[in-house]
Coordinates of C-alpha atoms and ligand atoms in Angstrom, one line a residue:
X278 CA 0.0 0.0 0.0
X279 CA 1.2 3.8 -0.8
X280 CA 2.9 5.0 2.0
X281 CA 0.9 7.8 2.2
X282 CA -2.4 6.8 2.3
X283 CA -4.6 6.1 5.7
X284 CA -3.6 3.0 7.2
X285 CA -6.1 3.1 10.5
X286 CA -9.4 5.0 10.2
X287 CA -9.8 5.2 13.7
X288 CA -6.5 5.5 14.7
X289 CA -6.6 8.6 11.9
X290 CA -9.3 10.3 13.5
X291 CA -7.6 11.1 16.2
X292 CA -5.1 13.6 14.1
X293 CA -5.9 15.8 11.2
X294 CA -7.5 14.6 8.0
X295 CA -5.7 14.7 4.9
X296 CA -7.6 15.7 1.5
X297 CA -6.9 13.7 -1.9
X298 CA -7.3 15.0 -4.9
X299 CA -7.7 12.3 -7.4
X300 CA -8.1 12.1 -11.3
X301 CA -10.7 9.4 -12.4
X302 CA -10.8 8.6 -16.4
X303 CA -12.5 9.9 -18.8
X304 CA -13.1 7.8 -21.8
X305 CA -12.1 4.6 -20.8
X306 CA -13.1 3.3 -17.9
X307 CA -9.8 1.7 -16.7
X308 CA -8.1 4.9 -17.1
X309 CA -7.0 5.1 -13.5
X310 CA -4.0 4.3 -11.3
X311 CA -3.7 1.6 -8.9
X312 CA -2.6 4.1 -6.1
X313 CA -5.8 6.7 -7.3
X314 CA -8.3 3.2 -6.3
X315 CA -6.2 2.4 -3.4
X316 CA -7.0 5.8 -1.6
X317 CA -10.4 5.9 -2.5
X318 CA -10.7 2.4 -1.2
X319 CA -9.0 3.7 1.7
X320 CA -10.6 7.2 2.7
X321 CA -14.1 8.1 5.0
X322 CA -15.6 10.0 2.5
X323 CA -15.3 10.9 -0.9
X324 CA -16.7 14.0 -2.9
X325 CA -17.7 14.0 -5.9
X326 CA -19.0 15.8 -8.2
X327 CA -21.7 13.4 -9.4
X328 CA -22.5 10.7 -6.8
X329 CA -24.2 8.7 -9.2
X330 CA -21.5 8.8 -11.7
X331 CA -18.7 8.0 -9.6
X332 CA -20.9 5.1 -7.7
X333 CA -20.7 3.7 -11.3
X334 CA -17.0 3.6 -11.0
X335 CA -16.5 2.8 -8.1
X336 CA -18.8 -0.8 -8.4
X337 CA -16.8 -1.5 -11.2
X338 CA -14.0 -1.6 -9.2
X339 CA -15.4 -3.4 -6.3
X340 CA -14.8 -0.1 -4.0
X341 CA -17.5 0.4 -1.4
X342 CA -16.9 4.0 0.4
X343 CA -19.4 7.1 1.8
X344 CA -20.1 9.5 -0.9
X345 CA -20.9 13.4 -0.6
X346 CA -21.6 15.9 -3.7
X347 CA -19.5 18.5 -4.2
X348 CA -20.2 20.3 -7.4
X349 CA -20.1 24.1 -9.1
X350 CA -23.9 24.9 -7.7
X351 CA -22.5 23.6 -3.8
X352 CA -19.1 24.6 -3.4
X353 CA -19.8 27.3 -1.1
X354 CA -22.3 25.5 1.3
X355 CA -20.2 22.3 1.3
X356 CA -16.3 23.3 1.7
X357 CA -16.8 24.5 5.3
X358 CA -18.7 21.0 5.7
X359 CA -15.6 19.3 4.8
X360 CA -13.4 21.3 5.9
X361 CA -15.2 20.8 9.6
X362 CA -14.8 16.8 8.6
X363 CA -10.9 17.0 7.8
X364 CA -10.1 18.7 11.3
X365 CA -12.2 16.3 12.7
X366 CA -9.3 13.7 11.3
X367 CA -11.7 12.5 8.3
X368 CA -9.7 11.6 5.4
X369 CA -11.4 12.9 2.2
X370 CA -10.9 11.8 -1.5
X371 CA -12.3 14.9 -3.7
X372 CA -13.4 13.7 -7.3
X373 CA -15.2 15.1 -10.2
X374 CA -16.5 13.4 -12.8
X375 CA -13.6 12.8 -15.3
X376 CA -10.2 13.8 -15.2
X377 CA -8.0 15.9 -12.4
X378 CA -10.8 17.8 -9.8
X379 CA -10.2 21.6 -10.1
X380 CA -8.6 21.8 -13.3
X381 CA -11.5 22.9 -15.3
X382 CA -13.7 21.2 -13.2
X383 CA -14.8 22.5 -9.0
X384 CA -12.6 21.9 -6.3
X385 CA -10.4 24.8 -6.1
X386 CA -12.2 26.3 -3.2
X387 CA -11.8 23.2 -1.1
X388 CA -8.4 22.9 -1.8
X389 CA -7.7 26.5 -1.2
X390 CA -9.4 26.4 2.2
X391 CA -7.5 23.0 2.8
X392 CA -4.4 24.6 2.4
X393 CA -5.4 27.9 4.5
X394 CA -6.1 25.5 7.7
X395 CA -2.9 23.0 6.9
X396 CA -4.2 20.3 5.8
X397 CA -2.4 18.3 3.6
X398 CA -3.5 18.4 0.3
X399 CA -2.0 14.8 -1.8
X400 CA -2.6 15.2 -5.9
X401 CA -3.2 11.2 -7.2
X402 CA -2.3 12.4 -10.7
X403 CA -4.2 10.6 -13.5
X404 CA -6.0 11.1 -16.9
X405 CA -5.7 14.8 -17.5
X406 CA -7.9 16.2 -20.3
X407 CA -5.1 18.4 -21.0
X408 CA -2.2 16.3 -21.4
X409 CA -4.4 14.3 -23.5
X410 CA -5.2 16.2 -26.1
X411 CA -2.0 17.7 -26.4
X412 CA -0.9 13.9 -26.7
X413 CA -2.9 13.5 -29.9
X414 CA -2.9 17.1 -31.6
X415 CA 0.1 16.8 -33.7
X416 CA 1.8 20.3 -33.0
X417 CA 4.6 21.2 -31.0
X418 CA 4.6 20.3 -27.3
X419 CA 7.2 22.2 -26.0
X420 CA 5.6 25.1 -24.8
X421 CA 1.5 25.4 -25.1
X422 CA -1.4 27.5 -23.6
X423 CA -4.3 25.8 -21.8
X424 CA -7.6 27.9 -22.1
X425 CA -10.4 25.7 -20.5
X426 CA -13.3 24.8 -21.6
X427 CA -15.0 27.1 -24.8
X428 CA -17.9 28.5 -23.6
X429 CA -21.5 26.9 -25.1
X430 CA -22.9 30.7 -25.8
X431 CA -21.9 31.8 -29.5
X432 CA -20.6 35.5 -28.9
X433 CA -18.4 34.1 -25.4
X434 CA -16.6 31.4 -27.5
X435 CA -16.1 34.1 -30.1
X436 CA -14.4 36.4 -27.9
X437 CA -12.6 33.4 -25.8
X438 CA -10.9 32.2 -29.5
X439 CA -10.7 35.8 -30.8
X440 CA -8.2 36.4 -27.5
X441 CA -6.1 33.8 -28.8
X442 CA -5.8 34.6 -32.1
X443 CA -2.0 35.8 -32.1
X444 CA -1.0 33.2 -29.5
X445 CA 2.1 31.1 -31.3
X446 CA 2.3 28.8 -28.6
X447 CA 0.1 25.5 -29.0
X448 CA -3.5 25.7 -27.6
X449 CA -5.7 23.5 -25.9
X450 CA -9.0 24.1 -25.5
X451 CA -12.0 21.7 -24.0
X452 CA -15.4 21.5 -25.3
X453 CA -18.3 19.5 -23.7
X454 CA -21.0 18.3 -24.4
X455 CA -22.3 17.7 -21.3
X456 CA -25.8 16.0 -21.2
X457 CA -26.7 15.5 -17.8
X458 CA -25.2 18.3 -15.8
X459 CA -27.9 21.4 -17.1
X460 CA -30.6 20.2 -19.3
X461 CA -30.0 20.0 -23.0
X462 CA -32.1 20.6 -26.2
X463 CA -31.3 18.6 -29.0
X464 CA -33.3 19.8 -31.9
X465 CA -33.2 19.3 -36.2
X466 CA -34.7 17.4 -38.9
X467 CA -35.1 13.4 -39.1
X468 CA -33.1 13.5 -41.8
X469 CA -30.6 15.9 -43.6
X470 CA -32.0 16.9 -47.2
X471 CA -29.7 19.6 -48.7
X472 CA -27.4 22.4 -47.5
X473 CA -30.2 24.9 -47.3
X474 CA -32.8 22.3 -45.1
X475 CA -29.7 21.9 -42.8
X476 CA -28.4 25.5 -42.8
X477 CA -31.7 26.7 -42.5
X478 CA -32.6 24.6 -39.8
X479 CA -29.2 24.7 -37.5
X480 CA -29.6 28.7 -38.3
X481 CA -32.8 28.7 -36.6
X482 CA -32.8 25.8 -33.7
X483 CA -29.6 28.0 -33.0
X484 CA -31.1 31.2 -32.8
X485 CA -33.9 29.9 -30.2
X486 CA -31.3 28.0 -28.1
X487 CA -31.0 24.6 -28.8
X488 CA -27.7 23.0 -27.4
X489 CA -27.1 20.6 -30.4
X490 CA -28.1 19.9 -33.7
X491 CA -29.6 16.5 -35.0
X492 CA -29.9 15.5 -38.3
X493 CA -29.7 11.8 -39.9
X494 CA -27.3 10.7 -42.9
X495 CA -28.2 7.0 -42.5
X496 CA -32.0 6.4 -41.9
X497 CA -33.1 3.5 -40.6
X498 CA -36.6 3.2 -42.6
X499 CA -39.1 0.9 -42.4
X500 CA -39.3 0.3 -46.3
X501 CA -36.0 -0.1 -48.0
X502 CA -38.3 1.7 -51.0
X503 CA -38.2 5.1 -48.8
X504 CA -35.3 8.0 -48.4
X505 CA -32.6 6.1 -46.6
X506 CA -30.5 9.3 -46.7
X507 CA -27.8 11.3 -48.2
X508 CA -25.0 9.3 -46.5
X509 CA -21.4 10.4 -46.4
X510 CA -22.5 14.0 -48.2
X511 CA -25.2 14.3 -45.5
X512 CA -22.9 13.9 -42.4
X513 CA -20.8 16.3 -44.5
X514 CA -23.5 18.7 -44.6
X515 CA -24.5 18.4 -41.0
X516 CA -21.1 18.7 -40.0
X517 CA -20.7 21.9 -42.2
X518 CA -24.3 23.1 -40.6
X519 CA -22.6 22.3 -36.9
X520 CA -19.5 24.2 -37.6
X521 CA -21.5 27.2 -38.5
X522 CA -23.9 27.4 -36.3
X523 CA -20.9 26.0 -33.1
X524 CA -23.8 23.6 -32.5
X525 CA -22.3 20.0 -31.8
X526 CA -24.4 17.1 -33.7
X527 CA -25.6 14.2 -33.3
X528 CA -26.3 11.7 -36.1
X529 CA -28.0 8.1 -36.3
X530 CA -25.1 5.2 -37.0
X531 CA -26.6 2.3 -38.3
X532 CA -23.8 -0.5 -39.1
X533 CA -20.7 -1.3 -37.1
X534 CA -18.5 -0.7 -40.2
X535 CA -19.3 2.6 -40.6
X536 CA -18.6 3.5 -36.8
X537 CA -15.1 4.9 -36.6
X538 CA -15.4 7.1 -39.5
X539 CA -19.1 8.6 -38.9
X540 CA -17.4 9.3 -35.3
X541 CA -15.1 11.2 -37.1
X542 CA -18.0 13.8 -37.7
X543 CA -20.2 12.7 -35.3
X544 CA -20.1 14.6 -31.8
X545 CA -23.1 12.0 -30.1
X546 CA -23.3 9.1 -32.3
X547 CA -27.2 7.8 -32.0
X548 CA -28.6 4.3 -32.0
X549 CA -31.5 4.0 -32.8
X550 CA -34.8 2.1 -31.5
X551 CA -34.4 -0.4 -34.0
X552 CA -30.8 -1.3 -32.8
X553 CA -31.4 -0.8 -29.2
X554 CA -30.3 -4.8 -29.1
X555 CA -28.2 -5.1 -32.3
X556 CA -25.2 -6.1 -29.5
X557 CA -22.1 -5.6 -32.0
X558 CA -23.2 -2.2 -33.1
X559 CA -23.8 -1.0 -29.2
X560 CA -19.9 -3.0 -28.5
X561 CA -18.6 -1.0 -31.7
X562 CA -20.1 2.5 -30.6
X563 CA -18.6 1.5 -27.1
X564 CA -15.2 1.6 -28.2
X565 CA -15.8 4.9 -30.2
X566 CA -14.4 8.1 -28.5
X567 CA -17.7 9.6 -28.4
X568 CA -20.9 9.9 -26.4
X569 CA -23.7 7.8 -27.6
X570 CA -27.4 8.4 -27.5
X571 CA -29.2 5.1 -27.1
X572 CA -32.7 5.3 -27.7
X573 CA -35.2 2.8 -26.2
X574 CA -36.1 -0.3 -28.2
X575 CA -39.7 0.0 -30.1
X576 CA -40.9 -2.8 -27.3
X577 CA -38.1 -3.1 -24.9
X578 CA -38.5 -2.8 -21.1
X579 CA -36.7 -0.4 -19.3
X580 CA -34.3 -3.3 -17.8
X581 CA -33.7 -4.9 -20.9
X582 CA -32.5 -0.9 -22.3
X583 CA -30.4 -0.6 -19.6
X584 CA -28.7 -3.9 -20.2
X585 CA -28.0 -2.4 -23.6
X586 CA -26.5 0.4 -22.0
X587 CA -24.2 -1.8 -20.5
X588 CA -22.6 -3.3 -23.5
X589 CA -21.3 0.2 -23.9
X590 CA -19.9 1.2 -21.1
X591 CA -18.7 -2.6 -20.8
X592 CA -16.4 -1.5 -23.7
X593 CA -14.8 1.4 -21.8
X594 CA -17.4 4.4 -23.1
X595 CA -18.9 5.8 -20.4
X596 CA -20.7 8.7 -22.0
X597 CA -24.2 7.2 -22.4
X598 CA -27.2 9.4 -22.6
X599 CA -30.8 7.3 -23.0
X600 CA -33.5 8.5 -24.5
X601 CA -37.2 7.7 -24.2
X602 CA -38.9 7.9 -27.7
X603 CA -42.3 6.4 -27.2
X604 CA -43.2 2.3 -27.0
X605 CA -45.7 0.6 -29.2
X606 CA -48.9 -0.4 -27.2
X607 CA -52.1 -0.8 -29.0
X608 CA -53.1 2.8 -29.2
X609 CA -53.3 3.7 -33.0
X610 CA -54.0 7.1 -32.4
X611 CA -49.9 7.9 -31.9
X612 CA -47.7 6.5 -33.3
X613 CA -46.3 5.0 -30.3
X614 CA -46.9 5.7 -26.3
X615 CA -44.6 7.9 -24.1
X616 CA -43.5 6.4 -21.1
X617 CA -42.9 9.2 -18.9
X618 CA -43.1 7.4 -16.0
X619 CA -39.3 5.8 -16.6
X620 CA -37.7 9.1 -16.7
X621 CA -38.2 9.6 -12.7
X622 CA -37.5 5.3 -12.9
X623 CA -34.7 5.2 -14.8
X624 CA -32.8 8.2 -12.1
X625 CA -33.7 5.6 -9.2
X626 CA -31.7 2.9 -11.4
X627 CA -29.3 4.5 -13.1
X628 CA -26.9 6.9 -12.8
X629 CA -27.1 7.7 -16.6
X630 CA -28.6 10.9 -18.0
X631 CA -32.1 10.4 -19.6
X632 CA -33.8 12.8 -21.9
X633 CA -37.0 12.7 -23.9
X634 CA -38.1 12.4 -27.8
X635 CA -41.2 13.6 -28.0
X636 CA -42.0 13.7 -32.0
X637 CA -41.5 10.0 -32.2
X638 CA -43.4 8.6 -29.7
X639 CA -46.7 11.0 -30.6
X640 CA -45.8 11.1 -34.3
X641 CA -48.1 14.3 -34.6
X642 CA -46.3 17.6 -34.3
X643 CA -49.6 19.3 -32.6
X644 CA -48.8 16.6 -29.6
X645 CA -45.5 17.6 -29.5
X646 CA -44.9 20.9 -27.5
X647 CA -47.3 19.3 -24.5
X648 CA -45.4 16.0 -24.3
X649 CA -42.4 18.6 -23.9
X650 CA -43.6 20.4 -21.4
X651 CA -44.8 17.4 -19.1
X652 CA -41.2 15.5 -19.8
X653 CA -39.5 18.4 -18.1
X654 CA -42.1 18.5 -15.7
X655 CA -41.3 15.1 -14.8
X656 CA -37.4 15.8 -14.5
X657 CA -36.3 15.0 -17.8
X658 CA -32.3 15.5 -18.3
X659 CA -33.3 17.2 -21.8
X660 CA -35.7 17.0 -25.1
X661 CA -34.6 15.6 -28.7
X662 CA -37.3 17.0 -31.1
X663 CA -37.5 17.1 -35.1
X664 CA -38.0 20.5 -36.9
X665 CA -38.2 21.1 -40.3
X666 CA -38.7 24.1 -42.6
X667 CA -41.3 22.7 -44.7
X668 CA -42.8 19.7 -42.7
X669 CA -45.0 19.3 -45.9
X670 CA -42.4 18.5 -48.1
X671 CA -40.1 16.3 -45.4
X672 CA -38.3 13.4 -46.6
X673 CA -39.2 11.8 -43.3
X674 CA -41.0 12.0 -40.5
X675 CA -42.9 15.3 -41.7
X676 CA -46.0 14.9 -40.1
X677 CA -44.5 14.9 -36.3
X678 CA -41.8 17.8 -37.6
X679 CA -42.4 21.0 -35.9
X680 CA -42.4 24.1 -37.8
X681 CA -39.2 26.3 -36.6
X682 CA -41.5 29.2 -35.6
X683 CA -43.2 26.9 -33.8
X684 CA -40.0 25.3 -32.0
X685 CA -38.7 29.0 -31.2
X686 CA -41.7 29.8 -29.2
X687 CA -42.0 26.2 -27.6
X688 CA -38.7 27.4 -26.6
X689 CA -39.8 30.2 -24.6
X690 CA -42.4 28.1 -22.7
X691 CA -39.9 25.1 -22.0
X692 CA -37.5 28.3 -20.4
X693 CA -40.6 29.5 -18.2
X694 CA -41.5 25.7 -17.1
X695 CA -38.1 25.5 -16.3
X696 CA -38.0 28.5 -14.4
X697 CA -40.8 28.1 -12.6
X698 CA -39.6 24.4 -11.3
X699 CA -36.0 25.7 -10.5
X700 CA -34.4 24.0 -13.2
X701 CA -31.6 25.3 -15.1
X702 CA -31.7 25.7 -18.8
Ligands
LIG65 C1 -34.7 9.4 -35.5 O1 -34.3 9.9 -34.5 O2 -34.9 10.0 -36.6 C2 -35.1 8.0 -35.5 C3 -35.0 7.2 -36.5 O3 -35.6 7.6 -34.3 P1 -36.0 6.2 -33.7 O4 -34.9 5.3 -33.8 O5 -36.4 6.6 -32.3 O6 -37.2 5.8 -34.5
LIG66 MN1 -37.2 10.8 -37.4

């Protein structure tokens, strides 16, 4: 065992408590040190930034330890919570959820008052964001300038890169994507048509504050007779669309050979209902550097989804984000039901983020903006929902689309809802 790690508990709590600071992975899974599981196998208490999250590591590792949240929104209430703990000879292991804790992520104000109060501070070094994309970026490594994490509001990021613009030294910059931590919007067409539909419709999802942009290249359609979509130039397109509009996107991926280079464009790669069990696809997308959106099989139960889940993060990807899109019951009226009821279900099981499709489970744009409305009422982590300029003259999925006029105001009302239930947007 490290030499500096607790040895007794109670023999510990009779002197001061020490605070660890230790980096967890971030894409794979086994990305930690032995010493980093040692300590947290060792310590009282450990803080983390998401409980659930890091519970998830920490069964995967057999490590059974106390956990307390200690994130951006609690900082203030909780350091002099811990700090009371450490003098009481508590030994506390501060983690967020990927990487090295206060370097772009909170912690900073727990380890400055741990070092007001001399307490020792340890660093477990670990997976650092940083150091790993300055690993992989091909430029000169010698000197470089670490600027954090671009900011999701266009004008911000504009000013952030526009500050660096005569810096010769190498640059690394983080961007997130983040489903799980605010509440996200994920909004665009089923499919991508042409560069106007998916200009047009990143321009305007953009402009009334959608997080990401959707859009499908490869669609998985009941009829092979139907649009099964534009393929490589689509993704193009989309991609093109993203860059424009600095909205990430997220695209369906239908067959395991196509994986690694669609996750070249991709920024979420989807799966969709109809794939929810195709096992090689979900292990191939779990070995992909990106997150992945799994949506819930056409007639799968909530256990059997989460088991799917599983053969993603078994692979080492631990960015999963499920979505609910409606199940097929005998109602004919929708197209399928909305389950609402497994968003509150699915937090009491999982520690994954869940968010809600609306347009396919009701099929009907009219039926749209209220299934919105009562999925963040019920605590969803965020809405996918198809737009389209014309819904009339949609390749797919039309008749569910929502007009963008229509998703700009729906917009506004989600906001308010939100508001009113103390929910950040
Ligand atoms: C889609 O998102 O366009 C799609 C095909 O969804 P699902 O897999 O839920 O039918
Ligand atoms: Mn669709």
């Amino acid at each position: 065992m490290p030499s500096n790690l607790p040895t007794n508990k109670s023999e510990d709590r009779q002197k001061i408590g020490k605070l660890y600071v230790v980096a967890t992975p971030i894409g794979n899974r086994d990305d930690i040190t032995v010493r980093a599981l040692s300590v947290l196998r060792e310590v009282d208490l450990i803080a983390a930034e998401d409980t659930r999250k890091t519970r998830s590591l920490l069964t995967r590792h057999n490590i059974k330890c106390s956990l307390i949240s200690y994130h951006e929104h609690n900082e203030d209430k909780r350091t002099p919570q811990l700090m009371d703990k450490l003098k009481k000879g508590v030994s506390i292991a501060l983690v967020s959820n990927a990487g090295t804790p206060s370097v772009s992520d909170p912690g900073y104000r727990l380890i400055e008052a741990a070092i007001f109060n001399n307490i020792k501070v340890i660093p477990i070094p670990g997976v650092s964001a940083v150091t790993a994309a300055l690993s992989v970026a091909g430029l000169p490594t010698d000197t470089f300038v670490f600027g954090g994490f671009l900011s999701k509001k266009k004008t911000k990021r504009l000013k952030q890169l526009n500050e660096l613009a005569t810096e010769q030294r190498t640059i690394i910059k983080i961007s997130s994507v983040g489903i799980g931590s605010g509440f996200t919007v994920i909004a665009g067409p089923c499919s991508v048509e042409s560069e106007e539909q998916i200009l047009e419709s990143a321009r305007a999802v953009q402009a009334a504050g959608a997080d990401m942009l959707r859009g499908g290249a490869f669609k998985p359609r009941t009829s092979p007779y139907a649009f099964q979509g534009l393929g490589l130039n689509g993704l193009k397109l989309l991609s093109q669309a993203g860059q424009e509009t600095g909205l990430p996107i997220v695209t369906e991926v239908i067959d395991p050979r196509d994986v690694s280079w669609v996750a070249e464009f991709a920024d979420v790669l989807q799966i969709g209902t109809r794939n929810m069990q195709n096992f090689s696809l979900l292990k191939e997308v779990g070995r992909a550097p990106r997150p992945v959106l799994l949506k819930r099989g056409l007639s799968s139960t909530v256990k059997e989804w989460l088991m799917s889940a599983e053969y993603i993060l078994d692979e080492g990807n631990m960015d999963v984000i499920l979505c609910e899109r409606g199940v097929r019951t005998f109602e004919t009226e929708t197209r399928n039901t909305l389950d609402l009821s497994c968003v509150p279900l699915v937090q009491g099981m999982s520690h994954l983020p869940i968010i809600v499709d609306p347009s396919h489970a009701v099929g009907r744009a009219d039926l749209v903006a209220p299934m919105c409305m009562a999925a963040v009422a019920a605590g969803t982590d965020g809405l996918l929902i198809e737009v389209h300029e014309n819904p009339e003259d949609a390749l797919c999925d039309g008749p569910q689309s929502l007009r963008l006029e229509d998703f700009a105001s729906l917009m506004k009302n989600i906001k308010s809802l939100a508001r009113a239930l103390g929910r950040e947007l």
